[in-house]
mmCIF file with all atom_site columns, C-alpha atoms in Angstrom:
data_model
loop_
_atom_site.group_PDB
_atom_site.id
_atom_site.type_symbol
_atom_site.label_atom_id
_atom_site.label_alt_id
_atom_site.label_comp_id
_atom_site.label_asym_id
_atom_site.label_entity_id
_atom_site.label_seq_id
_atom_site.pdbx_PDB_ins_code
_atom_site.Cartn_x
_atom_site.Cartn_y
_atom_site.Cartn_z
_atom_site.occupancy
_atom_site.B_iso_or_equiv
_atom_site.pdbx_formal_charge
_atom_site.auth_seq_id
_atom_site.auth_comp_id
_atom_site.auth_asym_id
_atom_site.auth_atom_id
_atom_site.pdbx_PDB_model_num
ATOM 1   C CA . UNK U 1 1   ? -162.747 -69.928 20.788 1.00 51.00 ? 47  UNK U CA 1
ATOM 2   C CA . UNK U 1 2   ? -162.683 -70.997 24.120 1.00 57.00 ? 48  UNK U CA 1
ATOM 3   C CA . UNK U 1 3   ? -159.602 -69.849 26.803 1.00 63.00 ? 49  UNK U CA 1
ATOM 4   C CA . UNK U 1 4   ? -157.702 -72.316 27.803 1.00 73.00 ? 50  UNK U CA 1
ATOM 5   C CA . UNK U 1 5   ? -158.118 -73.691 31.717 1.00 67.00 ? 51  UNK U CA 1
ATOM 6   C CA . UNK U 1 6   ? -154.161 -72.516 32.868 1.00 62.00 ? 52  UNK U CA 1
ATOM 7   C CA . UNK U 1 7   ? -155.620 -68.981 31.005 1.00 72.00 ? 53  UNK U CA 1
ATOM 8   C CA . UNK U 1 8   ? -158.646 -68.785 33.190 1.00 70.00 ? 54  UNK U CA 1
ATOM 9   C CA . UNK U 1 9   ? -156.961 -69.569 36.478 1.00 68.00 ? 55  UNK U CA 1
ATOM 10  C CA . UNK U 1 10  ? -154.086 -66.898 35.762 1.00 70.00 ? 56  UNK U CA 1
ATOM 11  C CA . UNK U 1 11  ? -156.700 -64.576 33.986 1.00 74.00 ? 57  UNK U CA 1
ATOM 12  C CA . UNK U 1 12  ? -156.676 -60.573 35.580 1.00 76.00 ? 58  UNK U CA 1
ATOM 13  C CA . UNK U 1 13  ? -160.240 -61.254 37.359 1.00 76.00 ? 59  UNK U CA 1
ATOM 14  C CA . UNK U 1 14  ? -161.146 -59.769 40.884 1.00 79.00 ? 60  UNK U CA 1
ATOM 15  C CA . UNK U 1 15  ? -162.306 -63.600 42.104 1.00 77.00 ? 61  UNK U CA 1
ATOM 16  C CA . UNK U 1 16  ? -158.498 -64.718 40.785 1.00 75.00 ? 62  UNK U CA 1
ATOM 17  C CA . UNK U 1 17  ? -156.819 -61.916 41.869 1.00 79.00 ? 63  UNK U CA 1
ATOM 18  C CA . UNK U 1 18  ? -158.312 -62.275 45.663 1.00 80.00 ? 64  UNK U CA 1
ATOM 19  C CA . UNK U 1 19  ? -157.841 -65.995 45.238 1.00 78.00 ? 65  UNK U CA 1
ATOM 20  C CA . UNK U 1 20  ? -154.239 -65.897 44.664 1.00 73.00 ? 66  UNK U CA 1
ATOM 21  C CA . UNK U 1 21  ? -153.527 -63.062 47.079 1.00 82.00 ? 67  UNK U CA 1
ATOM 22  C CA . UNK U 1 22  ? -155.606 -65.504 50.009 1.00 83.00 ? 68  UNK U CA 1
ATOM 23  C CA . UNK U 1 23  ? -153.337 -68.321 48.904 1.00 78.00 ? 69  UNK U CA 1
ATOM 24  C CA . UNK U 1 24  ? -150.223 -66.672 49.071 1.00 75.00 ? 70  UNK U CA 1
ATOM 25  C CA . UNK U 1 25  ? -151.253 -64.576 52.609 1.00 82.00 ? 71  UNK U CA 1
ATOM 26  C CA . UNK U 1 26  ? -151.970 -68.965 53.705 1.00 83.00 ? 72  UNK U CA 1
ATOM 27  C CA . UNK U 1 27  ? -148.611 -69.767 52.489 1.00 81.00 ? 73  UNK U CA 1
ATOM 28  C CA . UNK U 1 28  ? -146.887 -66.972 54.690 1.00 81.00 ? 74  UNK U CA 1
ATOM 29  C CA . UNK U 1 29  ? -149.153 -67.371 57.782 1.00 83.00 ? 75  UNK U CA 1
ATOM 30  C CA . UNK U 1 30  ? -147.990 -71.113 57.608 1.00 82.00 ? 76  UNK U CA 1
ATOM 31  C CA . UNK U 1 31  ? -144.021 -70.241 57.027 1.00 74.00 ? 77  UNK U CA 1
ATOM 32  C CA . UNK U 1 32  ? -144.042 -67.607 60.099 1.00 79.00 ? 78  UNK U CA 1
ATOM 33  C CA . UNK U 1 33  ? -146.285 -70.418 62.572 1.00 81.00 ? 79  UNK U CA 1
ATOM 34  C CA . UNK U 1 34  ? -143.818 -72.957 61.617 1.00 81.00 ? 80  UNK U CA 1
ATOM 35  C CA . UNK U 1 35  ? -140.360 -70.913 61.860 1.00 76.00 ? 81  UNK U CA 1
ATOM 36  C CA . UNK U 1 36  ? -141.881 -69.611 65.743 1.00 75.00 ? 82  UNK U CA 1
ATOM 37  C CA . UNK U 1 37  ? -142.489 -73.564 66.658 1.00 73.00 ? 83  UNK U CA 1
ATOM 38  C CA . UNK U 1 38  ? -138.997 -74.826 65.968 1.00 71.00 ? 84  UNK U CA 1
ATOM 39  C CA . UNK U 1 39  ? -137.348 -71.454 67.426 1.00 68.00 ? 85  UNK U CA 1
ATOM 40  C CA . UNK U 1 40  ? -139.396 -72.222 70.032 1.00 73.00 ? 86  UNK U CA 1
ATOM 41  C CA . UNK U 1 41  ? -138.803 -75.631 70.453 1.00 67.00 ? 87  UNK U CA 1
ATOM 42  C CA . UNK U 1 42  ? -134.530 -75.243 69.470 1.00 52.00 ? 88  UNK U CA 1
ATOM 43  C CA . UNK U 1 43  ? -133.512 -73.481 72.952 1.00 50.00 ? 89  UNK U CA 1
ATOM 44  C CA . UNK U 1 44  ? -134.955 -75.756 74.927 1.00 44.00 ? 90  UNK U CA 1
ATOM 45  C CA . UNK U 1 45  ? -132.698 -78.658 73.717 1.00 44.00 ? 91  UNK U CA 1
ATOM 46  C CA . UNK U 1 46  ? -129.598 -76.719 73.369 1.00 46.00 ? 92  UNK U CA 1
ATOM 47  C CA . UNK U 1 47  ? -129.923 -75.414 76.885 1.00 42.00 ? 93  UNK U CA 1
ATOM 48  C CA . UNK U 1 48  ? -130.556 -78.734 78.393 1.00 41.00 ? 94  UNK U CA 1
ATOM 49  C CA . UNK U 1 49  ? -127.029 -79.967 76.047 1.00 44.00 ? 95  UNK U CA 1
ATOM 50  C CA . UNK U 1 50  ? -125.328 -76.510 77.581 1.00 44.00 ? 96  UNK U CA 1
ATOM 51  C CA . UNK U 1 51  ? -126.083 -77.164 81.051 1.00 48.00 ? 97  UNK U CA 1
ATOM 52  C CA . UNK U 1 52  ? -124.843 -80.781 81.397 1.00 57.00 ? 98  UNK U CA 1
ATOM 53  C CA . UNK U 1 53  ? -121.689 -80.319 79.630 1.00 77.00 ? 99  UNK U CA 1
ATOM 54  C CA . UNK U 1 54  ? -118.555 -81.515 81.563 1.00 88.00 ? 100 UNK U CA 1
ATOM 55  C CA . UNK U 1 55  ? -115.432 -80.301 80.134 1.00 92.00 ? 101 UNK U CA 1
ATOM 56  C CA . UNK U 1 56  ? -112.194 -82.490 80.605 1.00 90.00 ? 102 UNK U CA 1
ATOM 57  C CA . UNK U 1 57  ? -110.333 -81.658 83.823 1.00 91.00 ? 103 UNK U CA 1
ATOM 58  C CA . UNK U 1 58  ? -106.477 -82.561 82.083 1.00 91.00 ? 104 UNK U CA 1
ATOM 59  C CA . UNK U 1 59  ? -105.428 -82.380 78.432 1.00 90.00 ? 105 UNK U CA 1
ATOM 60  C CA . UNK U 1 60  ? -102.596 -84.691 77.348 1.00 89.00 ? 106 UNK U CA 1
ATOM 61  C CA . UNK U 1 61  ? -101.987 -85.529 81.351 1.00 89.00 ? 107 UNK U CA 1
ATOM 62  C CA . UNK U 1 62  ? -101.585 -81.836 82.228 1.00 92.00 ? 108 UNK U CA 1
ATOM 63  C CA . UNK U 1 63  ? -104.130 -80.633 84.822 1.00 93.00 ? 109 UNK U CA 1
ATOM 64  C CA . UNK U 1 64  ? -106.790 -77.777 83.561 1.00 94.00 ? 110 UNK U CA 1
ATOM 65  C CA . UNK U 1 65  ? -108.057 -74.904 85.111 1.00 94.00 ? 111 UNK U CA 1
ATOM 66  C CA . UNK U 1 66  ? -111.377 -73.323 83.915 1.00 93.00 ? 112 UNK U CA 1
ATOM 67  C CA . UNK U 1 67  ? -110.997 -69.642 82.555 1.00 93.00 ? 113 UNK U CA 1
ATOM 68  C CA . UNK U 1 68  ? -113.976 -66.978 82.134 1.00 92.00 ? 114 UNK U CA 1
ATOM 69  C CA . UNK U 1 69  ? -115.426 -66.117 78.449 1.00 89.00 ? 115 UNK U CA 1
ATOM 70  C CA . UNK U 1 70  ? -114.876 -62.451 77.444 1.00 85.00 ? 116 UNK U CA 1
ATOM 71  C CA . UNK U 1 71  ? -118.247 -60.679 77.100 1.00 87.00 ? 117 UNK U CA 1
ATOM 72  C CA . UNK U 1 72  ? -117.981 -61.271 73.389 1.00 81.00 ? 118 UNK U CA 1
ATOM 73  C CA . UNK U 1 73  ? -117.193 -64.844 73.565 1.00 83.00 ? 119 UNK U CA 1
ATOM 74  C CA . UNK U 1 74  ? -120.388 -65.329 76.194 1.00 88.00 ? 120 UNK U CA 1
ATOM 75  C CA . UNK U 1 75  ? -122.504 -63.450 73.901 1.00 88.00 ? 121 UNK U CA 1
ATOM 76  C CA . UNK U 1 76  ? -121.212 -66.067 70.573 1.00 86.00 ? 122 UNK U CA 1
ATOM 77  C CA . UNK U 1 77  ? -121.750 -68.783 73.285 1.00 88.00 ? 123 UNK U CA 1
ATOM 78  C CA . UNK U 1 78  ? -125.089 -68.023 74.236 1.00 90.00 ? 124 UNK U CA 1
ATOM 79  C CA . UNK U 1 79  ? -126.118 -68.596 70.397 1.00 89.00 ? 125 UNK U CA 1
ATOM 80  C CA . UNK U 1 80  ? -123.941 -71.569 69.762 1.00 90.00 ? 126 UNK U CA 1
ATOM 81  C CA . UNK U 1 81  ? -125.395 -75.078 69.243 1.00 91.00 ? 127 UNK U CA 1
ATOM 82  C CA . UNK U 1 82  ? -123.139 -76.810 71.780 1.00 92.00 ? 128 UNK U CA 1
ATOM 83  C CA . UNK U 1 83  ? -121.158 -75.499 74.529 1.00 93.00 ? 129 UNK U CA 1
ATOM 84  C CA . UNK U 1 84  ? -118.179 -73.527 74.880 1.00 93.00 ? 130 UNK U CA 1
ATOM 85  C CA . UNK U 1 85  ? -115.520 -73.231 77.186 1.00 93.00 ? 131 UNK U CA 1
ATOM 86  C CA . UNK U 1 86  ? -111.881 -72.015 77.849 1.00 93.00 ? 132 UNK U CA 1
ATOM 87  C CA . UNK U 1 87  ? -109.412 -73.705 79.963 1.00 94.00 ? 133 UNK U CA 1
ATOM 88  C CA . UNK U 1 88  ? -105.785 -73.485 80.772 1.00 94.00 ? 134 UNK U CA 1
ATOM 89  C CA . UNK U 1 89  ? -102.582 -75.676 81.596 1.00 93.00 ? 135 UNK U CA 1
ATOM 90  C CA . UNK U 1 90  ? -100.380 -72.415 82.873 1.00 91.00 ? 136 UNK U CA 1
ATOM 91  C CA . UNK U 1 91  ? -98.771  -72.648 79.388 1.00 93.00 ? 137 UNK U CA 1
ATOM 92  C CA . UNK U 1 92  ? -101.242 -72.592 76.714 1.00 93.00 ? 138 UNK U CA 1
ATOM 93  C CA . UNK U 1 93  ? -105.286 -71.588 76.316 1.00 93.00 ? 139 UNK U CA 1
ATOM 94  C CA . UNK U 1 94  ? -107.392 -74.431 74.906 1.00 94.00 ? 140 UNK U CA 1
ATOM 95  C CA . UNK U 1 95  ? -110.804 -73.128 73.405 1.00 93.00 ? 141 UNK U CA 1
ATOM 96  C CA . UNK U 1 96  ? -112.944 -75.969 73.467 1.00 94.00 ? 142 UNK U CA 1
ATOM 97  C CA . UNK U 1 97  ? -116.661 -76.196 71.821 1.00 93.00 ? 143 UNK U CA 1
ATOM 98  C CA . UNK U 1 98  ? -118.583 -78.980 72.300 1.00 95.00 ? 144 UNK U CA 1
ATOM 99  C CA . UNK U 1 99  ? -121.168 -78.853 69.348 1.00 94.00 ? 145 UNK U CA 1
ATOM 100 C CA . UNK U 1 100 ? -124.692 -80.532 68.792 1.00 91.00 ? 146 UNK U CA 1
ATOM 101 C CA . UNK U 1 101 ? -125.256 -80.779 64.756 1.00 92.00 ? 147 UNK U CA 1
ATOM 102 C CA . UNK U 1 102 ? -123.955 -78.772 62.070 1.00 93.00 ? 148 UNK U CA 1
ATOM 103 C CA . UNK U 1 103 ? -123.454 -75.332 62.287 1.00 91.00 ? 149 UNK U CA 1
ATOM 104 C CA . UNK U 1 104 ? -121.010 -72.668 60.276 1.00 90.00 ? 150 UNK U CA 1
ATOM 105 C CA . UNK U 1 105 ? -121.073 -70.877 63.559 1.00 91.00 ? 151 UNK U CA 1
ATOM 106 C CA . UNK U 1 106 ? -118.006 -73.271 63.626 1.00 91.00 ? 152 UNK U CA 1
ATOM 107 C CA . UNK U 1 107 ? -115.351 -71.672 61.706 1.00 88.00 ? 153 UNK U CA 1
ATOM 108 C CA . UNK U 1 108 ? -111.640 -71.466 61.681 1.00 92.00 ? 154 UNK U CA 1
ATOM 109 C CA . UNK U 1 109 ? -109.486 -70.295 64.756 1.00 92.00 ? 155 UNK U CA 1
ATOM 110 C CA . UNK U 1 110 ? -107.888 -68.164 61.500 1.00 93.00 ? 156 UNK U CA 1
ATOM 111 C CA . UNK U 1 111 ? -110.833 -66.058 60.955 1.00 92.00 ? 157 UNK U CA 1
ATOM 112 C CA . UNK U 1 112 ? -110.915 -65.261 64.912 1.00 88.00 ? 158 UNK U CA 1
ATOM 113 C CA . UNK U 1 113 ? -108.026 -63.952 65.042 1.00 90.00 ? 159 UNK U CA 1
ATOM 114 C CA . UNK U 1 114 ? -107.974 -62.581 61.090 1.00 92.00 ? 160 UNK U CA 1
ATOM 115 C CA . UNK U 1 115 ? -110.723 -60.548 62.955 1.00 89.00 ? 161 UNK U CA 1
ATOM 116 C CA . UNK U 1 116 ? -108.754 -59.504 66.065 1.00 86.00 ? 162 UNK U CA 1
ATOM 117 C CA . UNK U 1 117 ? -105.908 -57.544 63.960 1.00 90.00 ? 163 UNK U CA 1
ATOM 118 C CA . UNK U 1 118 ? -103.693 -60.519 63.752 1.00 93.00 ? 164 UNK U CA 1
ATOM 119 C CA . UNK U 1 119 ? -101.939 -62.168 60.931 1.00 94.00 ? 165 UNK U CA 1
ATOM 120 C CA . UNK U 1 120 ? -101.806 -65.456 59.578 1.00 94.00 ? 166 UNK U CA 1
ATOM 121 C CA . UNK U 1 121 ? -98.703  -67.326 59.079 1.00 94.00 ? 167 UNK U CA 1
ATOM 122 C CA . UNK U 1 122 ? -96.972  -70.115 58.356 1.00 93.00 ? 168 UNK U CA 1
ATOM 123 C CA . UNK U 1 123 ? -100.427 -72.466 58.106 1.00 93.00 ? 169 UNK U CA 1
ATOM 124 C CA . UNK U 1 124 ? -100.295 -76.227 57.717 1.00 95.00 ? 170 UNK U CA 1
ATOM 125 C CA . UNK U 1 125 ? -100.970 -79.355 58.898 1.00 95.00 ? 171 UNK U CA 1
ATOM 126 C CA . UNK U 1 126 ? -98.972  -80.860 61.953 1.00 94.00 ? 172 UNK U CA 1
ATOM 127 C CA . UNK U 1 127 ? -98.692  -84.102 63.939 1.00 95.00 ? 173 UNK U CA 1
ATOM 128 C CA . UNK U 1 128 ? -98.515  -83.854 67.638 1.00 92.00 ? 174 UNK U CA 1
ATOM 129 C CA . UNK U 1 129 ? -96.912  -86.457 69.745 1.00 90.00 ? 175 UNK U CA 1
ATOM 130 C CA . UNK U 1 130 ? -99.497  -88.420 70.156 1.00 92.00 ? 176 UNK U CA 1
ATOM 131 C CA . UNK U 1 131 ? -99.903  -89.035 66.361 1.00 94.00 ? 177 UNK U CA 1
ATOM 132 C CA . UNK U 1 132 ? -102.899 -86.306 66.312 1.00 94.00 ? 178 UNK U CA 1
ATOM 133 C CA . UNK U 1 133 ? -103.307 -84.052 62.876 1.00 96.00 ? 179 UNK U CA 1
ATOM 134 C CA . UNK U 1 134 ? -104.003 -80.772 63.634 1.00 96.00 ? 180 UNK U CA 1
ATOM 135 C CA . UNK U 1 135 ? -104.221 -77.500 61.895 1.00 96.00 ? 181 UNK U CA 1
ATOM 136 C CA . UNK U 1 136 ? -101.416 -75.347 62.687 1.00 96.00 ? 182 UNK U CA 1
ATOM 137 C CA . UNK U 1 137 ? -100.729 -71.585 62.371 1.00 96.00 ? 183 UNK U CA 1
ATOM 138 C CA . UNK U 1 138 ? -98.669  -68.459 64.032 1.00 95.00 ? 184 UNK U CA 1
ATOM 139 C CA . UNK U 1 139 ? -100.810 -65.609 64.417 1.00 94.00 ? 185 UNK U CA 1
ATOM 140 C CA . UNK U 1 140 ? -99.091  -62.113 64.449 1.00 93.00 ? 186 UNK U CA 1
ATOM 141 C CA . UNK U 1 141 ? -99.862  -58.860 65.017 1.00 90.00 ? 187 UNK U CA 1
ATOM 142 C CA . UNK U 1 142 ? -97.733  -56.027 65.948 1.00 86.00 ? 188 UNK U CA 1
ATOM 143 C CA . UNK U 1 143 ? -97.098  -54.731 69.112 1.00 84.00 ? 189 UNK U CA 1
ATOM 144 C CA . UNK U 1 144 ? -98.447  -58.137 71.078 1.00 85.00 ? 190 UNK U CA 1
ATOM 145 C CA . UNK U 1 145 ? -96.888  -61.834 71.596 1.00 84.00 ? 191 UNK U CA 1
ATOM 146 C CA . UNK U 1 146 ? -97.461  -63.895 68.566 1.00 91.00 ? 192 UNK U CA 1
ATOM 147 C CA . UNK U 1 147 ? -99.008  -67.047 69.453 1.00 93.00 ? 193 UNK U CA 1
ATOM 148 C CA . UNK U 1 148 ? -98.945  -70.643 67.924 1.00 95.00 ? 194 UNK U CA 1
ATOM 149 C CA . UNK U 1 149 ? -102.000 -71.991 67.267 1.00 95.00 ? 195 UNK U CA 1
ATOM 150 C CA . UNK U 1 150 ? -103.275 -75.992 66.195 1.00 96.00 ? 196 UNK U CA 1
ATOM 151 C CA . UNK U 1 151 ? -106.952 -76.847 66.016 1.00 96.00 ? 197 UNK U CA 1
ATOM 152 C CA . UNK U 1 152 ? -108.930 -80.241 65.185 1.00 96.00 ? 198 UNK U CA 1
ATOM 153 C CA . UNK U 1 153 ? -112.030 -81.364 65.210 1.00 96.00 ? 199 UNK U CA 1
ATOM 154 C CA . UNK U 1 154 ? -113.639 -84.858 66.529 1.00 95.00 ? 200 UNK U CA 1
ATOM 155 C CA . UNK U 1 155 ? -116.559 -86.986 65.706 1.00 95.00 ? 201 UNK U CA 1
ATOM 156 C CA . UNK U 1 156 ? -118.308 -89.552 68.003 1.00 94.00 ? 202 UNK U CA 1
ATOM 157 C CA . UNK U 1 157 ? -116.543 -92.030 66.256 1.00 94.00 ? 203 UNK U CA 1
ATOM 158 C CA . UNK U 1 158 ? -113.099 -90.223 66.721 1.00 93.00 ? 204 UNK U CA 1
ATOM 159 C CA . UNK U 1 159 ? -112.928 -89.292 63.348 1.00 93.00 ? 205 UNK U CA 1
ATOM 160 C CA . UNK U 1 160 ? -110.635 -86.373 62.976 1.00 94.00 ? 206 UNK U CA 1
ATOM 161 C CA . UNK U 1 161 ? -111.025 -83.135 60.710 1.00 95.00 ? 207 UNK U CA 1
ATOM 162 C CA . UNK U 1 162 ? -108.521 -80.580 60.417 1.00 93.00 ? 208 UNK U CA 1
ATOM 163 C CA . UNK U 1 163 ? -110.768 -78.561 57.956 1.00 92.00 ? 209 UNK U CA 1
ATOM 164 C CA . UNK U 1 164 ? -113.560 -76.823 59.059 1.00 92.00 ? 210 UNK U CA 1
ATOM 165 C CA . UNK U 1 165 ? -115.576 -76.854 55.795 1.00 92.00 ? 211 UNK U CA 1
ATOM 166 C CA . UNK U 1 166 ? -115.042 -80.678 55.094 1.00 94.00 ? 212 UNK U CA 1
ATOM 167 C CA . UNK U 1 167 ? -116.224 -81.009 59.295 1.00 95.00 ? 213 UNK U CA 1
ATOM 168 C CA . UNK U 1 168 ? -119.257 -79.117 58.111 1.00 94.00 ? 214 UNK U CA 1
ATOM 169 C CA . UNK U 1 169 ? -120.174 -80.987 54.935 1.00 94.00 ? 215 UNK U CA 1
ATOM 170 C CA . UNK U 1 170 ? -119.393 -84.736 56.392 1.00 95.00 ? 216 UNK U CA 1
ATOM 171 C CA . UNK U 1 171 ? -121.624 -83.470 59.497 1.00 94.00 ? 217 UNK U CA 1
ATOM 172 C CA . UNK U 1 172 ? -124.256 -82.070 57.163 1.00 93.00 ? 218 UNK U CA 1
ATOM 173 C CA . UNK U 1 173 ? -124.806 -84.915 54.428 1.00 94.00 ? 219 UNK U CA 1
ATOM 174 C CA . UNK U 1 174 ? -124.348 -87.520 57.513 1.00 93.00 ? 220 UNK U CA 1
ATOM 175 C CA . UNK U 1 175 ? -121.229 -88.824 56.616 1.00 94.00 ? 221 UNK U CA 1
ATOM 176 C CA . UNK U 1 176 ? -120.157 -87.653 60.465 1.00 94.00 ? 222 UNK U CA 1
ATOM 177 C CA . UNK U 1 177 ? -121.861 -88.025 63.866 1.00 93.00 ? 223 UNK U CA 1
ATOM 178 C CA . UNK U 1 178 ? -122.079 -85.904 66.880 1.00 89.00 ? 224 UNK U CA 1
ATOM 179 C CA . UNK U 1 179 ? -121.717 -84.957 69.335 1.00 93.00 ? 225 UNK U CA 1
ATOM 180 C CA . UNK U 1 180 ? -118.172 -83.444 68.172 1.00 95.00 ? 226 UNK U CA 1
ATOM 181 C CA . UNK U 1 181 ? -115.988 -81.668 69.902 1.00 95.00 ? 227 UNK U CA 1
ATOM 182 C CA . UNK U 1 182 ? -113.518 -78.967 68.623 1.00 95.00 ? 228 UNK U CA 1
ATOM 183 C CA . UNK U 1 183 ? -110.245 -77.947 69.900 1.00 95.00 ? 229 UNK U CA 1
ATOM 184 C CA . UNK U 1 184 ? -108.267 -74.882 69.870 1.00 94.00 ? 230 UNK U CA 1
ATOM 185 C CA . UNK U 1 185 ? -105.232 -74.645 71.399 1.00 95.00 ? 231 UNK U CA 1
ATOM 186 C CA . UNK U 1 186 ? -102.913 -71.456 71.826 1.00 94.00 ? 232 UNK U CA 1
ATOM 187 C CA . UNK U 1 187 ? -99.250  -70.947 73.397 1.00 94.00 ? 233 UNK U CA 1
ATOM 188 C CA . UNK U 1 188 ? -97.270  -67.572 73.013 1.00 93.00 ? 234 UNK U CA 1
ATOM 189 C CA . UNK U 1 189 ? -94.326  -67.998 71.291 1.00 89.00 ? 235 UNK U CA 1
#
């Protein structure tokens, strides 16, 4: 009775055993070359996006004035596929983030400050006066000022998403095209 062809290739033979071994230590060697060429290649463009950024010198008519990034927030920024930056009108702190292609490094304003000790409150959608949705919420935590808090997100064709997740899966599967830019904007209360 003669063993089957699969048998004989999958057999426990020193030639198959060194065979698959070579084949598999290929496979790997390839993997590793081609993860170093596009981490390689990836910084390169994202700088070059980073460093020509212009952020917008008013929001809603107001005049802006450019603010610092905490250490942590440079340190996020410096791995971010877009730009970040943080301006203010004298009343209120807009976190904006100009972003490149899909990422879940953009997540909810929430989770920041779910993260920083404060509470979330009083969530929901809102419509600002110039007919804009955002994402609303008052964060809380005790001891501090609570602050209100509305964020959106916008597509290169101004399509707006209040949701995070449903920016990220439109973005992903195509259905959305960037550049986009997110906004987060925060008053005390």
């Amino acid at each position: 009775m003669s063993i089957p062809f699969v048998e004989r290739w999958f057999a426990n033979h020193f030639i198959n055993r060194v065979g698959h071994k070579s084949a598999f230590a290929l496979a790997m060697l390839l993997c590793v070359l081609w993860s170093a060429a596009a981490a390689l290649r990836a910084p390169a463009e994202e700088a070059d996006a980073v460093g020509s950024h212009e952020w917008p010198s008013q929001w809603d008519g107001v005049p802006l004035r450019p603010l610092a990034l905490s250490e942590v927030e440079q340190r996020f920024a410096d791995r971010f596929p877009g730009a970040i930056g943080r301006m203010t009108d004298g009343h209120q702190t807009l976190v904006m983030r100009a972003v490149n292609r899909p990422t879940r490094m953009l997540h909810p304003a929430a989770d920041c400050y779910r993260a920083l000790g404060y509470r979330i409150e009083q969530a929901r959608l809102e419509r600002d006066a110039q007919a804009r949705m955002w994402r609303c919420f008052v964060a809380q935590r005790h001891g501090t000022a609570n602050f209100r808090v509305c964020e959106r997100i916008v597509d290169a064709q101004s399509t707006a998403f209040t949701d995070t997740s449903a920016w990220y899966w439109a973005a992903a599967s195509g259905q959305s095209h960037g550049p986009w830019q997110a906004v987060t904007v925060a008053r005390p209360m």
